[in-house]
Amino acid sequence: MDFHGLAIFFAAPSGVTNLPSETFLRCVDNCPTTSEYNPVCGSDMQSYHNMAKFGCAVSCGARIRVIRVGTCLPVNG
């Protein structure tokens, strides 16, 4: 699932919502970034398309830090 360049790879328990707010999504949408794919994993365990998208999330109010370069989940290949 992909939310405006923010890839969310985990499932919430039944009845729990982990989706970003509309205000947050609008903020991220209005943040200028490139389409470069160079993913980073945030401390929220979400994979961000690139460092610019991660920076947008932080600027829009996410209290996160980068925990690794690359996606949060290993890609089987």
Tab-separated table of C-alpha atoms in Angstrom, residues 39-41 47 69-74:
chain	number	residue	atom	x	y	z
A	39	PRO	CA	14.321	4.390	0.127
A	40	VAL	CA	14.950	4.995	3.804
A	41	CYS	CA	13.331	3.271	6.778
A	47	SER	CA	9.616	2.950	4.157
A	69	VAL	CA	19.010	3.284	4.396
A	70	GLY	CA	16.772	0.995	2.353
A	71	THR	CA	13.287	-0.331	2.928
A	72	CYS	CA	12.116	-1.380	6.364
A	73	LEU	CA	11.348	-4.902	5.220
A	74	PRO	CA	13.880	-7.030	3.354
